[in-house]
mmCIF file of C-alpha atoms in Angstrom:
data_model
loop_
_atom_site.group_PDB
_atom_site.id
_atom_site.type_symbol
_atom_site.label_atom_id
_atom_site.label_comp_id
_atom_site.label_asym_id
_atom_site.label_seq_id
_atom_site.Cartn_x
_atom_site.Cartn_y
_atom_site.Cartn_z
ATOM 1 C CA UNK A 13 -8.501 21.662 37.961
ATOM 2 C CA UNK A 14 -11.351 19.908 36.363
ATOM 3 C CA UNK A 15 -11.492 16.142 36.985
ATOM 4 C CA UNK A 16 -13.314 14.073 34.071
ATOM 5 C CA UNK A 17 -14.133 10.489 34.076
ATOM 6 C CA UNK A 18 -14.415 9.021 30.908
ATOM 7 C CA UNK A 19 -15.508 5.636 31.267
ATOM 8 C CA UNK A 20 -18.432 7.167 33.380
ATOM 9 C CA UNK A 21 -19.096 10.235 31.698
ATOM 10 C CA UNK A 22 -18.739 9.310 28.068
ATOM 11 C CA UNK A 23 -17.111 10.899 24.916
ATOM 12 C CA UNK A 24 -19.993 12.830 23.690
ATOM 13 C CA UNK A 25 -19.800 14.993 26.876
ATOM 14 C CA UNK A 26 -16.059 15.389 27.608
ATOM 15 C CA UNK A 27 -15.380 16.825 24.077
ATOM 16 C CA UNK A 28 -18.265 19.006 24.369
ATOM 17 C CA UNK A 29 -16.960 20.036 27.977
ATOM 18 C CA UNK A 30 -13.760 21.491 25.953
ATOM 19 C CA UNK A 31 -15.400 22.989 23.447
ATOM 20 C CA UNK A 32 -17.301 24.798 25.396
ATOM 21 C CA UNK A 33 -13.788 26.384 26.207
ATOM 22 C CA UNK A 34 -12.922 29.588 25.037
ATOM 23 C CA UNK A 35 -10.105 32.829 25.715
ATOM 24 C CA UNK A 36 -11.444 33.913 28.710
ATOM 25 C CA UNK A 37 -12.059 30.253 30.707
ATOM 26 C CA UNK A 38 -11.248 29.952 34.492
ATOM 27 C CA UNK A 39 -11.142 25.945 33.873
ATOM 28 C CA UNK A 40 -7.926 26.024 32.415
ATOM 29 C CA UNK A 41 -6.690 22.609 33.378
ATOM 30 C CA UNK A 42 -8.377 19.407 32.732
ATOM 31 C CA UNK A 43 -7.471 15.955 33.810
ATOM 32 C CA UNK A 44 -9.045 12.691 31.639
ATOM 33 C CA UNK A 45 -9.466 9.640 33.870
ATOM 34 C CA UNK A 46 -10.060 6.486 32.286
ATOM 35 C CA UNK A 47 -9.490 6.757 28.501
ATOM 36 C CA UNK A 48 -8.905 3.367 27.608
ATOM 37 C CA UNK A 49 -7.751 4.001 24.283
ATOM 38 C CA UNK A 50 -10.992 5.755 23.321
ATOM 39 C CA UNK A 51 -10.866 7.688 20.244
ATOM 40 C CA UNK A 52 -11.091 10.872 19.101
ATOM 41 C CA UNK A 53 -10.370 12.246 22.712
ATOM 42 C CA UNK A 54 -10.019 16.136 22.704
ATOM 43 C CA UNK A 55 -10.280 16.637 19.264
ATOM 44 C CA UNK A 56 -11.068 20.225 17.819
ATOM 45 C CA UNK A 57 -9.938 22.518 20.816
ATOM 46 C CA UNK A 58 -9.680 26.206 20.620
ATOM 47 C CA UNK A 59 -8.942 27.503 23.686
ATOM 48 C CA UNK A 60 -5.548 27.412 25.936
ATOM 49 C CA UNK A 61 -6.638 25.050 27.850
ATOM 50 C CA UNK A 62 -4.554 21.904 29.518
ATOM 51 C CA UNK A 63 -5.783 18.306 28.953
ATOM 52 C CA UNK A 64 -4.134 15.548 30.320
ATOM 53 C CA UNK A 65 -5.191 12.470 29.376
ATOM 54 C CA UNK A 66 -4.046 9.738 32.375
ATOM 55 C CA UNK A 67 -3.615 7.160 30.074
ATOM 56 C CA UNK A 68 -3.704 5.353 26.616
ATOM 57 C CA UNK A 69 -5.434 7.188 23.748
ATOM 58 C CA UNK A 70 -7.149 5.155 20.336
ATOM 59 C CA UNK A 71 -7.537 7.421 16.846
ATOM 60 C CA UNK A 72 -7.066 10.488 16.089
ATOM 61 C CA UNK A 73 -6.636 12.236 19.557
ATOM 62 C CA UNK A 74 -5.969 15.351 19.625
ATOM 63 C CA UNK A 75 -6.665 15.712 15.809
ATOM 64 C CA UNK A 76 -7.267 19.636 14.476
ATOM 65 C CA UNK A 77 -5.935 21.283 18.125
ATOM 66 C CA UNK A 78 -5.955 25.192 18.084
ATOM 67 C CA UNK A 79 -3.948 26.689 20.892
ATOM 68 C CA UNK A 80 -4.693 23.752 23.434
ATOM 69 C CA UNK A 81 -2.107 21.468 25.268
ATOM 70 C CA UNK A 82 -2.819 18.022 25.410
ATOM 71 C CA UNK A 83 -0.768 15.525 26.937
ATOM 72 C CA UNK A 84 -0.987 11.923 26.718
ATOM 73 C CA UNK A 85 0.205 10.014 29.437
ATOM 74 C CA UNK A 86 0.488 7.066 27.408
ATOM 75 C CA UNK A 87 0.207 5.936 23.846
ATOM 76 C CA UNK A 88 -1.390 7.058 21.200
ATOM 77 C CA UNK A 89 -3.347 5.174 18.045
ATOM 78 C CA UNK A 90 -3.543 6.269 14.800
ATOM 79 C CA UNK A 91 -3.488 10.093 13.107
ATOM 80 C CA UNK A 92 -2.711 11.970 16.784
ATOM 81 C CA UNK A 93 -2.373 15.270 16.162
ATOM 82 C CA UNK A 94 -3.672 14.972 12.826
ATOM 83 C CA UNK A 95 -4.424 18.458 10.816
ATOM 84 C CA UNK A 96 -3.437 20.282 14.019
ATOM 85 C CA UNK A 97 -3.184 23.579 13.424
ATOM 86 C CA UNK A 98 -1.193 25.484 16.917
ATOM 87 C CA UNK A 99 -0.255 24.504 20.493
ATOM 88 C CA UNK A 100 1.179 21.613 21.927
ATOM 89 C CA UNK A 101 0.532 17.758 21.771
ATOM 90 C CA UNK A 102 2.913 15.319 23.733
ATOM 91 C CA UNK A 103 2.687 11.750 23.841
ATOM 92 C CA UNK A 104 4.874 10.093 26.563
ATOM 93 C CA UNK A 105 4.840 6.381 25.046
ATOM 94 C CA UNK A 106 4.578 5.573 21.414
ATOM 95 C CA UNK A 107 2.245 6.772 18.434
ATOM 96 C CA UNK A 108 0.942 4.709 15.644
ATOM 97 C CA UNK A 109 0.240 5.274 12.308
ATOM 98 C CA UNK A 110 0.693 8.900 10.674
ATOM 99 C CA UNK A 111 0.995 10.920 13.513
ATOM 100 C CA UNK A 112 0.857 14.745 12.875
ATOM 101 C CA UNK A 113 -0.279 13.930 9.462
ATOM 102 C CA UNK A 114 -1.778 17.501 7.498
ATOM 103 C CA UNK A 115 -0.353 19.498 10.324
ATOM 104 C CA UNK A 116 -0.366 23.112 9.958
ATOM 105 C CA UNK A 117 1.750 24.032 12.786
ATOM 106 C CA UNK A 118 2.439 23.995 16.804
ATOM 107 C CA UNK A 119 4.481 21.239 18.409
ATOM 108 C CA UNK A 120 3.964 17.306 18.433
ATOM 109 C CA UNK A 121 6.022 15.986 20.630
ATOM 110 C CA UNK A 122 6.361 12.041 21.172
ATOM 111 C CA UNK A 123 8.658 10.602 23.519
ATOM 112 C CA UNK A 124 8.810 7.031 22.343
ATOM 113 C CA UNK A 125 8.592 5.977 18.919
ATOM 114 C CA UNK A 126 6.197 6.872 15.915
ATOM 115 C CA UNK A 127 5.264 4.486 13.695
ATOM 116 C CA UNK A 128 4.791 4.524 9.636
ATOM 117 C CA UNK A 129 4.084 8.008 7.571
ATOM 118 C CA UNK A 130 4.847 10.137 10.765
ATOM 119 C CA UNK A 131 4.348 13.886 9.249
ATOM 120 C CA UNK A 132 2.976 12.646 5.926
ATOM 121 C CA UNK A 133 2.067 15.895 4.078
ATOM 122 C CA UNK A 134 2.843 18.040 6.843
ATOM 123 C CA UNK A 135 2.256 21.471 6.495
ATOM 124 C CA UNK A 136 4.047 23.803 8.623
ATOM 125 C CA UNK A 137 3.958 21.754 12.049
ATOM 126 C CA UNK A 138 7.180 20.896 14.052
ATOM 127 C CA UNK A 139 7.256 17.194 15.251
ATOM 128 C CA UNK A 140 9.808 15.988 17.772
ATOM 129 C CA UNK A 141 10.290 11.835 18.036
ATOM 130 C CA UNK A 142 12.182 11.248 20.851
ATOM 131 C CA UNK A 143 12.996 7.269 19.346
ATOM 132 C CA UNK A 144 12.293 6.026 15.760
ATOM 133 C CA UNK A 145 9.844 6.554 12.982
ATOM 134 C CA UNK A 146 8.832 4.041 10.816
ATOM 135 C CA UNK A 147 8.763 3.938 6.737
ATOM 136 C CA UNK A 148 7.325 6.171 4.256
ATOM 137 C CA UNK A 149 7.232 9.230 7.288
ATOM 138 C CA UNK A 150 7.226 13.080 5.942
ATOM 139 C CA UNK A 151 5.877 11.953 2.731
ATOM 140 C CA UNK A 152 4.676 14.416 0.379
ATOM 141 C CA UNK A 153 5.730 16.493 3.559
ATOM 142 C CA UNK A 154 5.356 20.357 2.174
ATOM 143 C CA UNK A 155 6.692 22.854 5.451
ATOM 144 C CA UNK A 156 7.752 22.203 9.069
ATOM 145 C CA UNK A 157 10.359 20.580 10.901
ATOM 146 C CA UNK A 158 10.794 16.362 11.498
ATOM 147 C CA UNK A 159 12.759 15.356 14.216
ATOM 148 C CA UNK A 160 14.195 11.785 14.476
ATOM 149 C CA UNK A 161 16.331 10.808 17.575
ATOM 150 C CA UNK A 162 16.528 7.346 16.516
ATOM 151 C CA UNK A 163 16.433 5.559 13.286
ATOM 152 C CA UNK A 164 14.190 6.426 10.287
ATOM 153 C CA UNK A 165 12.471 3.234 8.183
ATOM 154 C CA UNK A 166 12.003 2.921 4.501
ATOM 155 C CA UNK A 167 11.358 5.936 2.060
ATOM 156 C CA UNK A 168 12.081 8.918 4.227
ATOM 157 C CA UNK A 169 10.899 12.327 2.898
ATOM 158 C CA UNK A 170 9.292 10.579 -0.774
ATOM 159 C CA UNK A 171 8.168 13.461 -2.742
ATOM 160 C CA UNK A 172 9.233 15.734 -0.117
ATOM 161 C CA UNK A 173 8.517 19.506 -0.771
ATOM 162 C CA UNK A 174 10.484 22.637 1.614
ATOM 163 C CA UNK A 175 10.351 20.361 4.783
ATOM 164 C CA UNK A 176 12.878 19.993 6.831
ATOM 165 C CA UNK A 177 13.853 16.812 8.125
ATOM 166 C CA UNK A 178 16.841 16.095 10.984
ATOM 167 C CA UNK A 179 17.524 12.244 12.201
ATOM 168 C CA UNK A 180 20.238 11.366 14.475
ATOM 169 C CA UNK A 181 20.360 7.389 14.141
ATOM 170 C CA UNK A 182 20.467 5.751 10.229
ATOM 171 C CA UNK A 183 18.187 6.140 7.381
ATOM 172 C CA UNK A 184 17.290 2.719 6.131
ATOM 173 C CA UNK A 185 16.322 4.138 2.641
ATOM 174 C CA UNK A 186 15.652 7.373 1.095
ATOM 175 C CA UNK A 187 12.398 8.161 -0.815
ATOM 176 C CA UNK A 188 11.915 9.864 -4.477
ATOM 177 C CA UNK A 189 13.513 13.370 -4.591
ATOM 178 C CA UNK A 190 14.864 13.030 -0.807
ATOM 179 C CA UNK A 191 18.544 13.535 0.022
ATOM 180 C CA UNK A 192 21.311 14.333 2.405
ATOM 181 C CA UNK A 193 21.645 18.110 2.920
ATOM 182 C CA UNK A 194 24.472 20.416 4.439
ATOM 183 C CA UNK A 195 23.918 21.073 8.108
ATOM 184 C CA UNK A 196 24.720 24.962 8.109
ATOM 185 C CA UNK A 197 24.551 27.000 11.259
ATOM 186 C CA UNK A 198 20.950 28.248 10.660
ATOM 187 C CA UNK A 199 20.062 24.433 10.983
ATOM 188 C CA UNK A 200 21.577 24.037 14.053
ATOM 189 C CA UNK A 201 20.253 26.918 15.503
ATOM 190 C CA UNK A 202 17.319 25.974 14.917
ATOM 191 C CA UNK A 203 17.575 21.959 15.496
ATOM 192 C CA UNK A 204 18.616 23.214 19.048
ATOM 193 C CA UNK A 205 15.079 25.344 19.781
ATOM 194 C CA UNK A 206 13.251 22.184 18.319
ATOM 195 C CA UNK A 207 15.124 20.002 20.388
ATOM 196 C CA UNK A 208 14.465 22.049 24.016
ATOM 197 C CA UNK A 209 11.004 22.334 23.043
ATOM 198 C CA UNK A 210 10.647 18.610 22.385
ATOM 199 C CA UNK A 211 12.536 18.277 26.335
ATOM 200 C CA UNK A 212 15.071 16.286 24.341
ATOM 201 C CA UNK A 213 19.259 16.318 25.323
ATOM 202 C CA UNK A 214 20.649 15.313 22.324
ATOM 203 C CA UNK A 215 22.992 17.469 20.837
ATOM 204 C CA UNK A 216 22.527 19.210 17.378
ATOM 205 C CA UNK A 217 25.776 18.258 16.050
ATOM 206 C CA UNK A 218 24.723 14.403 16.277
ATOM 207 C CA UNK A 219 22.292 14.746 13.025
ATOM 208 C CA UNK A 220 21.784 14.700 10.149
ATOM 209 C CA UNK A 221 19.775 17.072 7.320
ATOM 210 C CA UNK A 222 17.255 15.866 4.609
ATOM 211 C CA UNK A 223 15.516 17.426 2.085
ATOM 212 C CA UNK A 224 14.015 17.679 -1.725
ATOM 213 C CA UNK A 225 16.333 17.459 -4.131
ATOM 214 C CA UNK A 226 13.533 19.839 -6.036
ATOM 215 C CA UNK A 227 13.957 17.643 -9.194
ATOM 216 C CA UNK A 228 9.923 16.738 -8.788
ATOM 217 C CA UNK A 229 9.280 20.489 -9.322
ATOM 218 C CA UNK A 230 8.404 20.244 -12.841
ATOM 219 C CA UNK A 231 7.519 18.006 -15.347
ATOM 220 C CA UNK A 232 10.077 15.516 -17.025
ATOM 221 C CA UNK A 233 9.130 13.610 -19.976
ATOM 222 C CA UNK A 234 11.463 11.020 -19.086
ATOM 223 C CA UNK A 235 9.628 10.724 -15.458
ATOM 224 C CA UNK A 236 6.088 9.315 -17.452
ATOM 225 C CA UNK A 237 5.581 5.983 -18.380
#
Protein backbone atom coordinates (compact mmCIF):
# COMPACT_ATOMS: atom_id res chain seq x y z
CA UNK A 1 0.00 0.00 0.00
CA UNK A 2 1.23 3.37 -0.94
CA UNK A 3 0.76 6.06 1.73
CA UNK A 4 0.41 9.78 0.26
CA UNK A 5 0.27 12.92 2.18
CA UNK A 6 -1.37 15.57 0.57
CA UNK A 7 -1.07 18.52 2.56
CA UNK A 8 2.78 17.77 2.47
CA UNK A 9 3.25 16.46 -0.81
CA UNK A 10 0.98 18.60 -2.92
CA UNK A 11 -1.54 18.00 -5.82
CA UNK A 12 0.75 18.39 -8.67
CA UNK A 13 2.63 15.24 -7.48
CA UNK A 14 -0.08 12.87 -6.16
CA UNK A 15 -2.02 13.00 -9.51
CA UNK A 16 1.07 12.53 -11.35
CA UNK A 17 1.95 9.55 -8.88
CA UNK A 18 -1.39 7.84 -10.42
CA UNK A 19 -0.86 8.54 -13.65
CA UNK A 20 2.10 7.18 -13.76
CA UNK A 21 -0.10 3.97 -13.14
CA UNK A 22 -0.64 1.62 -15.70
CA UNK A 23 -1.94 -2.48 -16.35
CA UNK A 24 0.89 -4.01 -15.08
CA UNK A 25 1.52 -1.78 -11.56
CA UNK A 26 2.59 -3.59 -8.29
CA UNK A 27 1.26 -0.28 -6.35
CA UNK A 28 -2.14 -1.19 -6.64
CA UNK A 29 -3.52 0.44 -3.55
CA UNK A 30 -3.15 3.97 -2.59
CA UNK A 31 -4.21 5.74 0.52
CA UNK A 32 -4.69 9.93 0.39
CA UNK A 33 -3.97 11.50 3.78
CA UNK A 34 -4.97 14.89 4.29
CA UNK A 35 -7.22 16.08 1.41
CA UNK A 36 -8.94 18.81 2.90
CA UNK A 37 -11.36 19.24 0.31
CA UNK A 38 -8.68 19.82 -2.33
CA UNK A 39 -9.82 19.62 -5.78
CA UNK A 40 -9.43 17.78 -8.59
CA UNK A 41 -7.98 14.80 -6.48
CA UNK A 42 -7.37 11.65 -8.70
CA UNK A 43 -8.69 12.89 -11.68
CA UNK A 44 -7.88 11.13 -15.11
CA UNK A 45 -6.85 7.52 -13.90
CA UNK A 46 -6.30 4.65 -16.17
CA UNK A 47 -5.14 1.97 -14.41
CA UNK A 48 -6.94 -0.53 -11.74
CA UNK A 49 -5.65 0.96 -9.18
CA UNK A 50 -7.35 1.68 -5.49
CA UNK A 51 -7.42 5.27 -4.11
CA UNK A 52 -8.80 6.03 -0.99
CA UNK A 53 -9.09 9.30 -0.16
CA UNK A 54 -9.25 9.56 4.04
CA UNK A 55 -11.32 12.35 3.94
CA UNK A 56 -13.34 15.30 2.37
CA UNK A 57 -12.83 15.95 -1.36
CA UNK A 58 -13.51 19.81 -3.20
CA UNK A 59 -14.33 19.77 -7.30
CA UNK A 60 -14.37 17.52 -9.57
CA UNK A 61 -12.66 14.46 -7.86
CA UNK A 62 -12.46 11.72 -9.48
CA UNK A 63 -13.62 13.44 -12.78
CA UNK A 64 -12.84 11.28 -16.28
CA UNK A 65 -11.82 7.80 -14.13
CA UNK A 66 -10.91 4.81 -16.49
CA UNK A 67 -10.90 1.50 -14.71
CA UNK A 68 -9.73 2.99 -11.24
CA UNK A 69 -11.56 2.75 -7.80
CA UNK A 70 -11.70 5.67 -5.83
CA UNK A 71 -13.28 5.97 -2.64
CA UNK A 72 -14.04 8.94 -0.73
CA UNK A 73 -14.19 8.66 2.79
CA UNK A 74 -16.09 11.69 3.08
CA UNK A 75 -17.84 14.25 0.97
CA UNK A 76 -17.50 15.29 -2.13
CA UNK A 77 -17.81 19.03 -3.93
CA UNK A 78 -18.96 19.70 -7.10
CA UNK A 79 -18.93 17.48 -10.64
CA UNK A 80 -17.37 14.06 -8.75
CA UNK A 81 -17.18 11.63 -11.09
CA UNK A 82 -17.76 13.93 -13.80
CA UNK A 83 -17.28 12.47 -17.59
CA UNK A 84 -16.14 9.21 -15.98
CA UNK A 85 -15.87 6.81 -18.32
CA UNK A 86 -15.42 2.89 -16.27
CA UNK A 87 -14.72 1.64 -12.72
CA UNK A 88 -15.91 2.57 -9.53
CA UNK A 89 -16.35 5.91 -7.54
CA UNK A 90 -17.98 5.82 -3.96
CA UNK A 91 -18.57 8.63 -1.82
CA UNK A 92 -19.50 7.70 1.82
CA UNK A 93 -21.07 11.23 2.86
CA UNK A 94 -22.79 13.57 0.51
CA UNK A 95 -21.97 15.04 -3.08
CA UNK A 96 -22.70 18.45 -4.33
CA UNK A 97 -23.59 19.81 -7.38
CA UNK A 98 -23.91 17.52 -10.65
CA UNK A 99 -22.32 14.58 -9.62
CA UNK A 100 -21.62 11.98 -12.41
CA UNK A 101 -22.49 14.63 -14.82
CA UNK A 102 -21.34 13.44 -18.83
CA UNK A 103 -20.71 10.00 -17.49
CA UNK A 104 -20.03 7.39 -19.92
CA UNK A 105 -20.24 4.46 -17.75
CA UNK A 106 -18.89 2.40 -14.50
CA UNK A 107 -20.49 2.87 -11.09
CA UNK A 108 -20.96 6.13 -8.88
CA UNK A 109 -21.95 5.23 -5.87
CA UNK A 110 -22.89 7.87 -3.03
CA UNK A 111 -24.04 6.88 0.22
CA UNK A 112 -25.57 10.08 1.49
CA UNK A 113 -27.28 12.49 -0.54
CA UNK A 114 -26.50 14.23 -3.99
CA UNK A 115 -27.34 17.47 -4.51
CA UNK A 116 -28.89 19.44 -7.74
CA UNK A 117 -28.48 17.99 -11.56
CA UNK A 118 -27.08 14.60 -10.20
CA UNK A 119 -26.51 12.61 -13.71
CA UNK A 120 -27.25 15.66 -15.86
CA UNK A 121 -26.61 14.39 -19.44
CA UNK A 122 -25.43 11.17 -18.41
CA UNK A 123 -24.30 8.95 -20.86
CA UNK A 124 -24.24 5.39 -20.15
CA UNK A 125 -22.99 5.51 -16.36
CA UNK A 126 -24.95 3.80 -13.47
CA UNK A 127 -25.30 6.08 -10.34
CA UNK A 128 -26.52 4.72 -7.03
CA UNK A 129 -27.77 7.58 -4.23
CA UNK A 130 -28.15 5.92 -1.24
CA UNK A 131 -30.49 9.27 0.20
CA UNK A 132 -31.92 12.12 -1.97
CA UNK A 133 -31.07 14.07 -5.05
CA UNK A 134 -31.85 17.42 -5.47
CA UNK A 135 -33.78 19.32 -8.52
CA UNK A 136 -33.24 19.36 -12.12
CA UNK A 137 -30.98 15.72 -11.66
CA UNK A 138 -30.73 13.35 -14.97
CA UNK A 139 -31.40 16.25 -17.10
CA UNK A 140 -30.94 15.94 -20.66
CA UNK A 141 -29.81 12.46 -19.20
CA UNK A 142 -29.26 10.26 -22.65
CA UNK A 143 -28.22 6.28 -21.29
CA UNK A 144 -27.53 4.71 -17.87
CA UNK A 145 -29.22 3.95 -14.82
CA UNK A 146 -30.29 6.73 -11.74
CA UNK A 147 -30.87 5.40 -8.56
CA UNK A 148 -32.80 7.37 -5.85
CA UNK A 149 -33.33 5.77 -2.35
CA UNK A 150 -34.82 8.81 -1.04
CA UNK A 151 -36.72 11.64 -2.46
CA UNK A 152 -36.07 13.33 -5.85
CA UNK A 153 -36.38 17.51 -6.01
CA UNK A 154 -37.83 19.58 -8.74
CA UNK A 155 -37.76 18.63 -12.56
CA UNK A 156 -36.63 15.05 -12.49
CA UNK A 157 -35.47 13.56 -15.84
CA UNK A 158 -36.29 17.26 -18.02
CA UNK A 159 -35.62 16.42 -21.53
CA UNK A 160 -34.72 13.03 -20.60
CA UNK A 161 -33.55 10.74 -23.53
CA UNK A 162 -33.32 6.38 -23.05
CA UNK A 163 -32.22 6.80 -19.33
CA UNK A 164 -33.45 5.01 -16.88
CA UNK A 165 -34.39 6.44 -13.75
CA UNK A 166 -35.71 4.35 -10.35
CA UNK A 167 -36.60 6.47 -6.96
CA UNK A 168 -38.00 4.89 -3.98
CA UNK A 169 -39.19 8.04 -1.84
CA UNK A 170 -41.55 10.97 -3.81
CA UNK A 171 -40.91 12.97 -6.81
CA UNK A 172 -41.56 16.57 -5.97
CA UNK A 173 -42.09 17.46 -9.72
CA UNK A 174 -41.51 15.95 -12.99
CA UNK A 175 -39.50 17.70 -15.78
CA UNK A 176 -40.46 18.21 -19.70
CA UNK A 177 -41.04 14.82 -21.44
CA UNK A 178 -40.44 12.80 -18.01
CA UNK A 179 -43.03 10.34 -16.69
CA UNK A 180 -44.03 7.40 -14.61
CA UNK A 181 -43.18 4.11 -16.37
CA UNK A 182 -44.29 0.36 -15.83
CA UNK A 183 -41.90 -1.50 -13.59
CA UNK A 184 -41.67 -4.87 -15.68
CA UNK A 185 -39.53 -7.74 -14.55
CA UNK A 186 -36.48 -6.77 -16.71
CA UNK A 187 -36.47 -3.56 -14.44
CA UNK A 188 -36.36 -5.30 -11.47
CA UNK A 189 -33.87 -7.54 -12.43
CA UNK A 190 -31.90 -5.20 -13.11
CA UNK A 191 -32.78 -2.48 -10.21
CA UNK A 192 -31.65 -5.48 -7.98
CA UNK A 193 -27.81 -5.80 -9.64
CA UNK A 194 -27.71 -1.88 -9.37
CA UNK A 195 -28.81 -1.98 -6.00
CA UNK A 196 -26.02 -4.84 -4.64
CA UNK A 197 -23.50 -3.03 -6.48
CA UNK A 198 -24.39 0.29 -4.86
CA UNK A 199 -24.16 -2.06 -1.16
CA UNK A 200 -27.73 -0.83 -0.81
CA UNK A 201 -30.78 -3.23 1.04
CA UNK A 202 -33.63 -1.78 -0.26
CA UNK A 203 -35.82 -3.88 -2.04
CA UNK A 204 -36.69 -3.49 -5.82
CA UNK A 205 -40.30 -3.68 -5.39
CA UNK A 206 -40.20 -0.32 -3.22
CA UNK A 207 -39.64 1.97 -6.54
CA UNK A 208 -40.61 3.50 -8.83
CA UNK A 209 -39.72 3.85 -12.92
CA UNK A 210 -39.18 7.13 -14.94
CA UNK A 211 -38.57 7.85 -18.25
CA UNK A 212 -39.08 10.02 -21.69
CA UNK A 213 -42.25 10.17 -22.76
CA UNK A 214 -40.24 10.47 -26.37
CA UNK A 215 -42.64 13.35 -27.35
CA UNK A 216 -39.25 15.74 -27.59
CA UNK A 217 -38.09 13.38 -30.39
CA UNK A 218 -39.10 15.52 -33.15
CA UNK A 219 -40.08 18.75 -33.96
CA UNK A 220 -43.64 20.22 -33.07
CA UNK A 221 -44.71 23.42 -34.43
CA UNK A 222 -46.85 23.94 -31.59
CA UNK A 223 -43.62 23.43 -29.15
CA UNK A 224 -41.93 27.03 -30.78
CA UNK A 225 -42.73 30.23 -29.64
Amino acid sequence: MQTFDLEAEGLRALNSALHAQSEQTNQTVWDIVNPKGSHAIAVGLDAPIEVNVKGSTGYYCAGMNKQATVHVHGSAGPGVAENMMSGTVVIEGDASQYAGATGNGGTLVIKGNASSRCGISMKGIDIVVHGSVGHMSAFMAQSGNLVVCGDAGDALGDSIYEARLFVRGSVKSLGADCIEKEMRPEHLELLADLLERGGCDAKPEEFKRYGSARTLYNFNIDNAY
